[in-house]
Coordinates of C-alpha atoms in Angstrom, one line a residue:
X1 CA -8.2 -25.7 -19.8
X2 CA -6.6 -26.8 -16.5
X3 CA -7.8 -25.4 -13.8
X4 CA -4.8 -26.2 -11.5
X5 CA -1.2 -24.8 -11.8
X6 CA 2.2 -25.9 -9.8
X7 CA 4.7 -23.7 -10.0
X8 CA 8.4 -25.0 -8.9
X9 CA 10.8 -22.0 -6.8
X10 CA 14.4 -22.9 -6.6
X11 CA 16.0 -21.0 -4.0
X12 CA 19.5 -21.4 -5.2
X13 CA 22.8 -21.0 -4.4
X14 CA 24.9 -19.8 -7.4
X15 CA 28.7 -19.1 -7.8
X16 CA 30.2 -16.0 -9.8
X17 CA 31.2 -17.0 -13.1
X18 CA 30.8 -20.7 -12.6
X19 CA 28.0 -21.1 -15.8
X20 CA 28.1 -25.0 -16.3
X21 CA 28.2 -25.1 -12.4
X22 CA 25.0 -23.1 -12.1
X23 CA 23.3 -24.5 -15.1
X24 CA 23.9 -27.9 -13.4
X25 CA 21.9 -27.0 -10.3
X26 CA 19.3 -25.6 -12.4
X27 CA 19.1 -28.8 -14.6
X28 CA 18.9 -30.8 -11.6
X29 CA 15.9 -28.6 -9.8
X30 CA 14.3 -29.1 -13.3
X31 CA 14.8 -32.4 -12.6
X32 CA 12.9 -32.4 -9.5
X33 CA 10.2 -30.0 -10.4
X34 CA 9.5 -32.8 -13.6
X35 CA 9.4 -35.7 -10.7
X36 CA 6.6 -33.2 -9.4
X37 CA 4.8 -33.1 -11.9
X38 CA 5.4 -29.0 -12.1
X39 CA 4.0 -26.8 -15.0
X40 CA 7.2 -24.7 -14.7
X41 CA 10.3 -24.2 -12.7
X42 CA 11.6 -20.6 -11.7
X43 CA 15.6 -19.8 -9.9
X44 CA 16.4 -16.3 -9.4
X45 CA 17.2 -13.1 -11.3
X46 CA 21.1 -13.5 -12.7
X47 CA 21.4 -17.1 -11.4
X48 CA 23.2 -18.2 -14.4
X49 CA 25.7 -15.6 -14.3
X50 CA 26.0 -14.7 -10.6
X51 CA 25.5 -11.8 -9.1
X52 CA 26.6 -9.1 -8.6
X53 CA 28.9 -9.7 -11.7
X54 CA 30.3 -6.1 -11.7
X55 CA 32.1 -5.2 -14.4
X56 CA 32.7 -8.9 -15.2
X57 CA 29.5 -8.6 -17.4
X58 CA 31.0 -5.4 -19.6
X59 CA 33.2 -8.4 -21.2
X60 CA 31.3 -9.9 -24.5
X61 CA 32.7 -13.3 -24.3
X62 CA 31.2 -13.7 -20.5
X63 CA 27.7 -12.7 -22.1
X64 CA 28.6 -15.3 -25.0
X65 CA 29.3 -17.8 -23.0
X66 CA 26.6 -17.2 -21.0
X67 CA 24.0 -17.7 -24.5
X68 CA 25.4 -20.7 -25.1
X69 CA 25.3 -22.4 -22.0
X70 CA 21.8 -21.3 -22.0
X71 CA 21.2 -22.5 -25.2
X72 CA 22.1 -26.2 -24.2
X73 CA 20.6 -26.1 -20.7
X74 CA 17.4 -24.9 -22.7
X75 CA 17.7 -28.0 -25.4
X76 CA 18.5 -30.5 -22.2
X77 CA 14.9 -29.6 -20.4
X78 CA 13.2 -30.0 -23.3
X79 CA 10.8 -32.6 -22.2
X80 CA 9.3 -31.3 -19.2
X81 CA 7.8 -28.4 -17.1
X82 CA 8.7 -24.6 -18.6
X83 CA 12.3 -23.4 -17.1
X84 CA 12.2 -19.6 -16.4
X85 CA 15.8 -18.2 -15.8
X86 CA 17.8 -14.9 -15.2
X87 CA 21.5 -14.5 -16.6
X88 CA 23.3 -11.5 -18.5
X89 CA 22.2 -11.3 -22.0
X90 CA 23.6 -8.9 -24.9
X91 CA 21.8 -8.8 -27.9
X92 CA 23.8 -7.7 -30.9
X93 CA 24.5 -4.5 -31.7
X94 CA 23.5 -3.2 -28.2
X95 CA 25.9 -1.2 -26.3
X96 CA 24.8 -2.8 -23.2
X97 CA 24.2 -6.1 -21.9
X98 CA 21.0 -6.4 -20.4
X99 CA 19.3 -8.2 -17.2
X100 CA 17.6 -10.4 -18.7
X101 CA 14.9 -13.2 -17.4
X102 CA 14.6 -16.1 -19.7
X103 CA 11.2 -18.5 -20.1
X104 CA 11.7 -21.5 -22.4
X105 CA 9.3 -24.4 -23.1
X106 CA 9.7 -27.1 -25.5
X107 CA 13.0 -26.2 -26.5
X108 CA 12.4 -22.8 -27.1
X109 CA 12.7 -19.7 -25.5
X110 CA 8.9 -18.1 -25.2
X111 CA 10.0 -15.1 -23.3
X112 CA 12.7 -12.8 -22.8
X113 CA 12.0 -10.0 -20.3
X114 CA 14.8 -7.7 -20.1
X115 CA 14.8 -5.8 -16.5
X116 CA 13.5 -2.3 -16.5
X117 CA 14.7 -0.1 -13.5
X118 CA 18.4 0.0 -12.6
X119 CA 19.2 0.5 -9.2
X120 CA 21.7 2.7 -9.0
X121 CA 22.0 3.3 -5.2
X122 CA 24.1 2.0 -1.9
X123 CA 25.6 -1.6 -3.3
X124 CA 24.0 -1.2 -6.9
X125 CA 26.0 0.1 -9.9
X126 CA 23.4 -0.9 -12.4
X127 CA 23.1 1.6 -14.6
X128 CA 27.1 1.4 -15.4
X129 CA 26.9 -2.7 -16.3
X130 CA 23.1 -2.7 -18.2
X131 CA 21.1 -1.3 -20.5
X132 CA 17.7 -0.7 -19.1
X133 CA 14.7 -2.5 -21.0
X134 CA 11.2 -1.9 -22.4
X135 CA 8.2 -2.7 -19.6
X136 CA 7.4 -6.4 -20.9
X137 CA 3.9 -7.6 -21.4
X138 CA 2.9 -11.4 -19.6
X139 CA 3.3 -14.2 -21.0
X140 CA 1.4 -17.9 -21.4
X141 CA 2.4 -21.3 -19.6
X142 CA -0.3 -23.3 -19.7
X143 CA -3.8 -21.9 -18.0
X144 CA -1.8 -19.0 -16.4
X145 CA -0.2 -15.6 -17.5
X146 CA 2.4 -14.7 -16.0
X147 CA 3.8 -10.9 -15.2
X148 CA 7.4 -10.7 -14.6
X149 CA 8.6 -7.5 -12.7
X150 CA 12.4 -7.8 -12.1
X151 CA 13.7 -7.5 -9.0
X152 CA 13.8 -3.6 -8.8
X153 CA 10.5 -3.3 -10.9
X154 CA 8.6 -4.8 -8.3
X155 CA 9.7 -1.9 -6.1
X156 CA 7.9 0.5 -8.0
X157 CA 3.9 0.5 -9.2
X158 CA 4.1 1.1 -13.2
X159 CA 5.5 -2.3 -14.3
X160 CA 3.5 -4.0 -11.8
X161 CA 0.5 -2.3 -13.1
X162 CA 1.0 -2.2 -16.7
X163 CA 1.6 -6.1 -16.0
X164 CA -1.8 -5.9 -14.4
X165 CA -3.5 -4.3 -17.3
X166 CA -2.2 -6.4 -20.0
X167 CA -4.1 -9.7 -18.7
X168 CA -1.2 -10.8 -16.0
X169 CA -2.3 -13.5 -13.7
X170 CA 0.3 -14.1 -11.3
X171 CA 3.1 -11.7 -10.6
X172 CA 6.8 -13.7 -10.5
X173 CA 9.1 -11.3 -9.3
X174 CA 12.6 -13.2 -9.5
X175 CA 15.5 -11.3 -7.2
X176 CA 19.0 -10.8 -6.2
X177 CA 18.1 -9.2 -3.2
X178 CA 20.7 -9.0 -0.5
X179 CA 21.0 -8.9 3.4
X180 CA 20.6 -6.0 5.5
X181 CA 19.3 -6.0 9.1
X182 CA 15.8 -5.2 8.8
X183 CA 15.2 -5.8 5.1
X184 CA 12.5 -8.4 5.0
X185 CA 10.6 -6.1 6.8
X186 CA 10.5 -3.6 3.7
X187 CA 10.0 -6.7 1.2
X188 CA 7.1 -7.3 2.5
X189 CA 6.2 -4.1 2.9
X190 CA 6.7 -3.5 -1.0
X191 CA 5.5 -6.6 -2.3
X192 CA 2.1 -6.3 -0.3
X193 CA 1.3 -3.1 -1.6
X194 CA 2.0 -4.5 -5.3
X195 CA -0.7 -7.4 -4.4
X196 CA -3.1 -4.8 -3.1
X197 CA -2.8 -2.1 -6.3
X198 CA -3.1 -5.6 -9.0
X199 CA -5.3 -8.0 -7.0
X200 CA -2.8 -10.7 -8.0
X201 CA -1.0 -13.1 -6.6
X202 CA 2.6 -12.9 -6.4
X203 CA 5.8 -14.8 -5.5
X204 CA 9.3 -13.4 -4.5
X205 CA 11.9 -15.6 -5.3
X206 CA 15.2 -14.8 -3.8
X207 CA 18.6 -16.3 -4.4
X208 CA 20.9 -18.1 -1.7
X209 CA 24.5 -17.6 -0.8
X210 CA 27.3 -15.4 -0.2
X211 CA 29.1 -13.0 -2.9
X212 CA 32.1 -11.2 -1.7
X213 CA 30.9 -9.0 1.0
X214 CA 26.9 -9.7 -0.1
X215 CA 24.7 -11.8 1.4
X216 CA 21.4 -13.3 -0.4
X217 CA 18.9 -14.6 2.5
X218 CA 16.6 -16.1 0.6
X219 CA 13.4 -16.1 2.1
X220 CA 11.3 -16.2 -0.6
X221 CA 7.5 -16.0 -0.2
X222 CA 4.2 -16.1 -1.6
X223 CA 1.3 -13.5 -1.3
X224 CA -2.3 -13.6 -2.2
X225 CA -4.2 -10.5 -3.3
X226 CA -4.4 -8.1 -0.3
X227 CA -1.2 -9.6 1.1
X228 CA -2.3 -12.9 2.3
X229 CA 0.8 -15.0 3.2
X230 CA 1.0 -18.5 1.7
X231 CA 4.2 -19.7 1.5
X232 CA 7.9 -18.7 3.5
X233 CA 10.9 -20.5 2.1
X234 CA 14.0 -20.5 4.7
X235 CA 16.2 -17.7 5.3
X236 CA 20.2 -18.3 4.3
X237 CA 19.4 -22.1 3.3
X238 CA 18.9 -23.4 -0.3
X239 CA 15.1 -24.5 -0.8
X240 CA 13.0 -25.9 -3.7
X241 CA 9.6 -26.0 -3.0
X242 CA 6.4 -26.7 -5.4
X243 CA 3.5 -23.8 -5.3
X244 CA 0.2 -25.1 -6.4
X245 CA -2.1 -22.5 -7.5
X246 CA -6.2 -22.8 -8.4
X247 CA -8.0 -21.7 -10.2
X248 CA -11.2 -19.4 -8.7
X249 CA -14.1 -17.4 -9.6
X250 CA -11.9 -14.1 -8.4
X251 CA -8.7 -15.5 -10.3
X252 CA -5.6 -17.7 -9.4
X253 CA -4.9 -18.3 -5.7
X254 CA -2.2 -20.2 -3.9
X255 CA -2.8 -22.5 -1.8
X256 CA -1.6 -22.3 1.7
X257 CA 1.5 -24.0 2.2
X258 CA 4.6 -24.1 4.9
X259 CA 6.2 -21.1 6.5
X260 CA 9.6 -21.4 7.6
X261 CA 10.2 -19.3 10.9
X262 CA 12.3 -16.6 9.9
X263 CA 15.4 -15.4 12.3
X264 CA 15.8 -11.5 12.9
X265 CA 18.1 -9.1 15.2
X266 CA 20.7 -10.5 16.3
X267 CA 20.7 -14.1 15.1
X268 CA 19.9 -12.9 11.5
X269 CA 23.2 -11.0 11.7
X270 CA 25.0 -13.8 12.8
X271 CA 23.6 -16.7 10.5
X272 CA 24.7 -14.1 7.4
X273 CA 28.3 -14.1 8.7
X274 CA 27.7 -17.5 8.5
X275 CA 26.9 -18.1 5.4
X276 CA 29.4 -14.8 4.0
X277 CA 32.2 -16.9 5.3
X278 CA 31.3 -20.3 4.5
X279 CA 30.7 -19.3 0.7
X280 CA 33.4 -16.4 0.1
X281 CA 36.0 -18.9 1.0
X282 CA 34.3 -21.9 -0.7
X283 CA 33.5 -20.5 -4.1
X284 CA 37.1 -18.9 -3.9
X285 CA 38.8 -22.5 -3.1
X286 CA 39.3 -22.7 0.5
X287 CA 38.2 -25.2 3.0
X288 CA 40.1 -24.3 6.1
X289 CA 40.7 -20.8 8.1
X290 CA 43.6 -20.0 10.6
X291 CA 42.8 -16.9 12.9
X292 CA 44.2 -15.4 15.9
X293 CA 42.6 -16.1 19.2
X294 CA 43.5 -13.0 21.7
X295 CA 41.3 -14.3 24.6
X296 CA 38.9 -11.3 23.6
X297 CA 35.5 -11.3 22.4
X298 CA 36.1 -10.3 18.7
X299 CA 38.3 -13.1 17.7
X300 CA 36.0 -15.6 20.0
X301 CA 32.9 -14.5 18.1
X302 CA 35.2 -15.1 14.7
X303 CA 36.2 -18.5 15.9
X304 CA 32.4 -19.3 16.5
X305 CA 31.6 -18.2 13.0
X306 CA 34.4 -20.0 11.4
X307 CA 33.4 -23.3 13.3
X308 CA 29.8 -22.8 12.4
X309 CA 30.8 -22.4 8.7
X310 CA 33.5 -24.9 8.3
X311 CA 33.6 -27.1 11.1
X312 CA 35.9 -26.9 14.1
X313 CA 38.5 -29.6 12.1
X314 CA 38.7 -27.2 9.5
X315 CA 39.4 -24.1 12.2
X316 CA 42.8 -23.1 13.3
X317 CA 43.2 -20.8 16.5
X318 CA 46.1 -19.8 17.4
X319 CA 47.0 -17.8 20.4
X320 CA 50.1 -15.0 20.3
X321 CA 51.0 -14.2 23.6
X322 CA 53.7 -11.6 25.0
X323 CA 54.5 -10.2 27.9
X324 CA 51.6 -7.8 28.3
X325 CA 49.3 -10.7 27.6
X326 CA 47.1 -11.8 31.1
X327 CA 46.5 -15.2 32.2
X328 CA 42.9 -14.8 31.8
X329 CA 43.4 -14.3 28.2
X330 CA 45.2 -17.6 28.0
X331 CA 42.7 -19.0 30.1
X332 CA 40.1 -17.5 27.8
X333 CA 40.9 -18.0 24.9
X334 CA 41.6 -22.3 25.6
X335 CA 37.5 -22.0 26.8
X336 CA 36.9 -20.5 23.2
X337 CA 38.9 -22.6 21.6
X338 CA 37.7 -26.1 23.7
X339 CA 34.2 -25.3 23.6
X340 CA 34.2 -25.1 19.7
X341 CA 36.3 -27.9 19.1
X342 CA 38.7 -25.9 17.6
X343 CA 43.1 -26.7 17.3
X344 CA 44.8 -24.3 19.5
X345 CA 48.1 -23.3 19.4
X346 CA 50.1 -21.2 21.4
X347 CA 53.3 -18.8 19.7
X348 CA 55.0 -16.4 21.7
X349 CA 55.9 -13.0 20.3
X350 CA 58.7 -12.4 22.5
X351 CA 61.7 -14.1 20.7
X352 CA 60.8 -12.4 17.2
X353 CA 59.9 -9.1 19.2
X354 CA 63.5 -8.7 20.7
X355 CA 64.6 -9.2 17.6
X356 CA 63.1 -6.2 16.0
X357 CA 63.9 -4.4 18.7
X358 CA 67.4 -5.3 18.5
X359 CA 67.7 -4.3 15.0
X360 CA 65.5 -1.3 15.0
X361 CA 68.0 0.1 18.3
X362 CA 70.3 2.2 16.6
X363 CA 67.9 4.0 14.8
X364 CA 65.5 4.4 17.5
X365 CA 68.0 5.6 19.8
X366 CA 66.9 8.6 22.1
X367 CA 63.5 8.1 21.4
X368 CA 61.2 6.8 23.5
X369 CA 58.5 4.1 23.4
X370 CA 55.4 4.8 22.0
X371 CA 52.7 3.7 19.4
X372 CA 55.6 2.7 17.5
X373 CA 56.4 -0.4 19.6
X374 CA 53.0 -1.4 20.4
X375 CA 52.4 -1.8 16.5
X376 CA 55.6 -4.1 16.0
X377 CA 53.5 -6.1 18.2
X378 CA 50.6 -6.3 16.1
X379 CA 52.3 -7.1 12.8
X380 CA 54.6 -9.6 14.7
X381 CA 51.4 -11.1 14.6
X382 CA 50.0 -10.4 11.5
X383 CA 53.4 -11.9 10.3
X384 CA 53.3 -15.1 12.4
X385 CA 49.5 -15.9 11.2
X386 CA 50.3 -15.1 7.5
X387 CA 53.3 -17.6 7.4
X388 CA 50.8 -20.4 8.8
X389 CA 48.5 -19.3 6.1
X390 CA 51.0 -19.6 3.2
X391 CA 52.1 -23.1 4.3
X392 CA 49.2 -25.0 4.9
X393 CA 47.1 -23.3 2.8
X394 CA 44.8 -21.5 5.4
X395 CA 42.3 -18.0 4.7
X396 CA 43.8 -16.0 7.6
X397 CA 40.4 -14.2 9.1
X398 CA 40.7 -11.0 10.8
X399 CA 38.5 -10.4 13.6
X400 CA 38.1 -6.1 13.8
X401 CA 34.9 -5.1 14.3
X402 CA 33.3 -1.8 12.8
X403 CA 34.0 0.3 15.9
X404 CA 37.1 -0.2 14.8
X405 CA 37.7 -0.2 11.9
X406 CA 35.6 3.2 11.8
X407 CA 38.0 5.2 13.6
X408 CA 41.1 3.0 13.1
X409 CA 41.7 1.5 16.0
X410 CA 43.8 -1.3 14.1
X411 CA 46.9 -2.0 12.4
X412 CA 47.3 -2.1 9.5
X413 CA 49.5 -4.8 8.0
X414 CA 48.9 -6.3 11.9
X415 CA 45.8 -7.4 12.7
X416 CA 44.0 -6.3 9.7
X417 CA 45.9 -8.8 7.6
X418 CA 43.7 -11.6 6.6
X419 CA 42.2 -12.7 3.7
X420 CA 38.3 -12.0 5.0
X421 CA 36.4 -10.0 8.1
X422 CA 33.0 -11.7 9.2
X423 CA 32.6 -8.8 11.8
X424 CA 33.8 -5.4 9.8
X425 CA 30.1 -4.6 9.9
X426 CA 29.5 -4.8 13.1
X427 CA 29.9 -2.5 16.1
X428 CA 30.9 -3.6 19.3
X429 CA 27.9 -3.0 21.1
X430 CA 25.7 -5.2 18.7
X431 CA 28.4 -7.6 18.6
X432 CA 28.5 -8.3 22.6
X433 CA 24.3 -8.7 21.6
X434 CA 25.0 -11.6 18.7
X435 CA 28.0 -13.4 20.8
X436 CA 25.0 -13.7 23.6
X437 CA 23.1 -14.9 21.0
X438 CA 25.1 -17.6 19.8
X439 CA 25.9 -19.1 23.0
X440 CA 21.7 -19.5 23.4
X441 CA 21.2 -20.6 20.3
X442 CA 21.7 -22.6 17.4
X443 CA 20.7 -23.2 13.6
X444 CA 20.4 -26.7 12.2
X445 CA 22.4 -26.5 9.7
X446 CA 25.6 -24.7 11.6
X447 CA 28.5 -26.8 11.7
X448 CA 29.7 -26.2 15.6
X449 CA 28.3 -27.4 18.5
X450 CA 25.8 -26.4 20.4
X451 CA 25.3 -24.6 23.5
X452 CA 27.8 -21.8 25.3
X453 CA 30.4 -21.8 22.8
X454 CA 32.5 -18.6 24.4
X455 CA 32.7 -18.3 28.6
X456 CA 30.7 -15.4 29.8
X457 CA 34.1 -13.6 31.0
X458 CA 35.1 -12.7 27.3
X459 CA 32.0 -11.3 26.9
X460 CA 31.8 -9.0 29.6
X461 CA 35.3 -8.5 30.5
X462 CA 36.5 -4.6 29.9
X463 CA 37.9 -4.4 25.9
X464 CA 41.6 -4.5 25.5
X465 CA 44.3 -4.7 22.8
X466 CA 47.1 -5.9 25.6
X467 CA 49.9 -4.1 23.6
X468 CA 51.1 -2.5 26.7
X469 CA 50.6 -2.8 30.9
X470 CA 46.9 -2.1 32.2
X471 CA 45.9 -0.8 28.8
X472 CA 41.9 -0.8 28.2
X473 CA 40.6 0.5 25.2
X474 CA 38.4 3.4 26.7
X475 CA 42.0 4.9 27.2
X476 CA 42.0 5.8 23.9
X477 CA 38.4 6.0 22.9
X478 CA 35.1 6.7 24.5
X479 CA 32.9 3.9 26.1
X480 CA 31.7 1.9 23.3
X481 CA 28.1 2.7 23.9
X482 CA 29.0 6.4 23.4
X483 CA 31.3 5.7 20.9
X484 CA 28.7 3.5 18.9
X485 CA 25.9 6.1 18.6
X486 CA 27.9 8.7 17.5
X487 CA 29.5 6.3 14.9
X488 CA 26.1 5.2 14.2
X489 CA 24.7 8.8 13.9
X490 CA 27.6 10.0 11.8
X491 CA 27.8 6.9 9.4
X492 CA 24.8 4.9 9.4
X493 CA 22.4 8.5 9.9
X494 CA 24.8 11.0 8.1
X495 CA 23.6 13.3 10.8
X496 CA 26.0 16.6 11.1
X497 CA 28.3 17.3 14.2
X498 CA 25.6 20.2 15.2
X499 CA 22.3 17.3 15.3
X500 CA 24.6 15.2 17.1
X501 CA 25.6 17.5 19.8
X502 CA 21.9 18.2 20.2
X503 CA 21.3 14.4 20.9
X504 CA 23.4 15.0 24.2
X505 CA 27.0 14.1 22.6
X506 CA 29.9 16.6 23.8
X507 CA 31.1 18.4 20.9
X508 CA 34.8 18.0 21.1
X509 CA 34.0 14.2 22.0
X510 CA 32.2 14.3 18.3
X511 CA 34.7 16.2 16.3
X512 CA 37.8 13.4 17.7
X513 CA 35.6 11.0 16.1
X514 CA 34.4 12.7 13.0
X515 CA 38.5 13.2 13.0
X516 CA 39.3 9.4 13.2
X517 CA 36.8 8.3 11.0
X518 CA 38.1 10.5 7.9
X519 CA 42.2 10.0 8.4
X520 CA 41.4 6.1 8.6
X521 CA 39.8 6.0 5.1
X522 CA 43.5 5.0 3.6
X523 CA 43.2 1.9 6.5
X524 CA 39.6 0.6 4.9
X525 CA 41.1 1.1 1.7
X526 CA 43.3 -1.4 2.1
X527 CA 41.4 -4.1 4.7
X528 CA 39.8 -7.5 3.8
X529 CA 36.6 -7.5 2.9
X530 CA 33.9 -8.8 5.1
X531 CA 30.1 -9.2 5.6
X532 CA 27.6 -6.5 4.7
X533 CA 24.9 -6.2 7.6
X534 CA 23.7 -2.4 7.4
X535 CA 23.4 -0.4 4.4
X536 CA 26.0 1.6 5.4
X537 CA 29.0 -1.0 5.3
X538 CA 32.2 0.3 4.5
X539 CA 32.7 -0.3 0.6
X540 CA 30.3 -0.3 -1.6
X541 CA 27.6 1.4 0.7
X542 CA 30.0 4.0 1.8
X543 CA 32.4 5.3 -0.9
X544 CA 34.8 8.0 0.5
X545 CA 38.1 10.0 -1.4
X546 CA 41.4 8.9 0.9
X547 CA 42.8 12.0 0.9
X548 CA 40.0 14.6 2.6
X549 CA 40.7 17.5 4.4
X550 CA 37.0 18.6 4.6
X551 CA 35.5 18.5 8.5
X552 CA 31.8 19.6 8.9
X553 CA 32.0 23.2 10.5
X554 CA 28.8 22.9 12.6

């Protein structure tokens, strides 16, 4: 009996639907754990399927497909180390597909462990796409036998345990776990405590990527009984990276191995938009992005995103100026735009503008200007940048930040047409925090340049939509640093009016928020979808009825 064990992670990037795609990364990570003379090779929980799939998974020809792609990727890594995979599986004659996590050697499948607890919370729908399985007991590769707690099962101690008691050596825990500021914090968290109740040795093996508005980090690791840190894979970057493990007179143990510095705050936030971007509009067929650059912060921090993701030949700024537009935005938005590398353009609103308002005069007559006009404005815009994205192809990216979208400050068919939002979850005041950031720092594998990609003057400049003379946005709404805790404390929190007015807020400040918030549902309804940061996003996290008329009495 060998007294040695290597153990292959592929921290993979997978695409929604694409099987032969993802079976061909996993055959080619096979590849390289063989060259390495692995025992077996792991990838992540759903990688052949994707995930989330959503209700893409209630269709029996997806799960069929899925089979027999397995069932050749199985037969092609025949000769070799053991291939442990996750993918949607539906037995027949069960109502449900299951999440399933594959182990075949040989050309067989040895193990099939079907995923136990559902989550069924913020993001997670699982109990409406899978049945939920039997605990599994270990089983054998090799010297070593191996307990496999699925994603959610690691979060709770009775599959761990009963892995435990039925002669598991080594806990794999494979994962689609996605981004939220703070989470790594509670995987460890989690994960140590599982190490401490088993006195085994575990890994956490994340996926990679970007689906829809969910971001996978990565980050995998690998813990020792009692917690003991071993290995750190990247956060937000593919990885495949060889474990060895030996055998001792207290068990298996892993031997110490690299640890990748992990990024938090503010430049974890930013390298997830990053990589939300990059891959929503690669795996949906795009390679270039067209935005509007206003000379404000929130389209500069977009621009720096875009450019990171795609490169600045691939970004398309273009700057919509009328009347009410200052010579500082102009100013600003070519140091954006130059810094990054980035095309400019410049289109005047002003021709199209009289136009509108030349047709809309007899109807509008004795009236007088109001919201009305400023809007036209807007989705003059919205217009402009939609026809450049129709003829050359271009994802239009709109650039609102939570704020605002929160309470609606945005127009809708205006600036919150686009195809995708990198910054819908994220308030102003933590966006001023990762636009400093950015110009400080850097990631290797970001696609811009480096160095102060946005002048200081957009950043600290007062806020303004420019729609009409001297217009800032505290005219309309609080100072963003009042306005963000109470959105904060009503959203993120779910505190009531009555704890928030305790926390030093004026009540009839609160209650024009609360207000806002609930008549812009319709507005989110209908916005692009964008990068989930908090577990509060709006969408999946936050799931509201449009038409409301409840208002908490307190």
């Amino acid at each position: 009996m060998s007294d040695t064990f290597r153990l292959t992670l592929a921290q993979l990037n997978p695409t929604m639907g694409d099987l032969e795609g993802n079976a061909a990364q996993a055959r080619a990570a096979w590849t390289t754990a063989k060259t390495a003379g692995a025992d077996m090779i792991a990838l992540p929980e759903m990688f052949l399927t994707g995930y989330q799939p959503q209700d893409l998974v209630r269709k029996p020809a997806f799960a069929a497909h899925a089979r027999a792609v397995l069932d050749t990727l199985v037969a092609d890594c025949s000769e070799g180390p053991a291939l442990a995979i996750g993918l949607a599986a539906w037995p027949e004659g069960e109502e449900k597909p299951f999440n399933s996590y594959v182990v075949a050697r040989a050309g067989k499948i040895v193990a099939e462990i079907h995923k136990h607890h559902l989550p069924n919370y913020k993001v997670f729908d699982e109990k409406r796409y899978f049945a939920s399985g039997d605990i599994s007991g270990p089983f054998t590769i090799g010297p070593v036998r191996i307990g496999t707690p699925i994603c959610e099962d690691a979060w709770y101690d009775d599959v761990t345990e009963t892995l435990a008691e039925t002669g598991a050596e080594i806990l794999l825990v494979p994962n689609g776990s996605p981004y939220f500021r703070g989470k790594q914090d509670v995987r460890y968290s989690l994960m140590v405590a599982r190490t401490v109740e088993t006195r085994l040795p575990l890994i956490y093996l994340n996926m990679v990527g970007g689906q829809d508005d969910q971001i996978f980090d990565g980050a995998s690791f690998v813990l020792n009984p009692g917690g003991q840190l071993t290995h750190h894979l990247p956060s937000f970057e593919s990885s495949v990276v060889h474990i060895d493990f030996d055998a001792t007179p207290d068990g298996w143990r892993a031997r110490d191995g690299n640890k990748a510095p992990q990024p938090d705050g503010p430049g974890a936030d930013y390298a997830a938009m990053v990589v939300a971007l990059r891959d929503y509009m690669v795996k949906a067929g795009f390679d270039r992005a067209v935005l509007g650059l206003s000379g404000g912060v929130d389209s500069a921090i977009v621009a720096a995103i875009a450019t990171d993701a795609l490169g600045p030949e691939n970004v398309h700024c273009v700057m919509l100026p009328s009347e009410y537009t200052s010579e500082h935005s102009l100013e600003d938005a070519r140091g954006v735009a130059d810094r990054l590398g980035c095309r400019l353009d410049i289109l005047p609103i002003s021709g199209p503008r009289a136009a509108v308002t030349e047709a809309l005069e007899p109807l509008f007559e004795g009236t007088t200007p109001d919201l009305t006009e400023e809007n036209i404005q807007s989705r003059l815009r919205g217009l402009l940048l939609m026809a450049l994205s129709n003829k050359f192809g271009a994802m239009l990216l709109t650039t609102g930040n939570k704020s605002e979208v929160a309470v609606g400050y945005s127009t809708i068919y205006g600036d919150m047409a686009g195809g995708y939002n990198p910054v819908k979850d994220l308030y102003k005041t933590d966006l001023f925090e990762v636009c400093r950031w950015r110009n400080a720092n850097t990631m290797d594998w970001f696609k811009g340049p480096a160095g102060e990609v946005m002048p200081e003057r957009v950043i600290d400049k007062p806020p303004s939509a420019e729609l009409r003379d001297d217009q800032k946005d505290e005219d309309s709404l609080p100072p963003y640093p009042v306005l963000d805790d109470i959105l904060k404390r009503l959203i993120d929190v779910e505190q009531s009016v009555a704890e928030i007015v305790a926390s030093g807020h004026d009540r009839d400040v609160v209650k024009h928020i609360e207000k806002l918030i609930y008549l812009s549902e319709y507005k989110r309804f209908q916005s692009a979808p964008g990068a989930r940061l908090s577990q509060r996003a709006f969408w999946l996290d936050r799931r509201y009825p449009i038409v409301n008329q409840w208002r908490d009495p307190s």
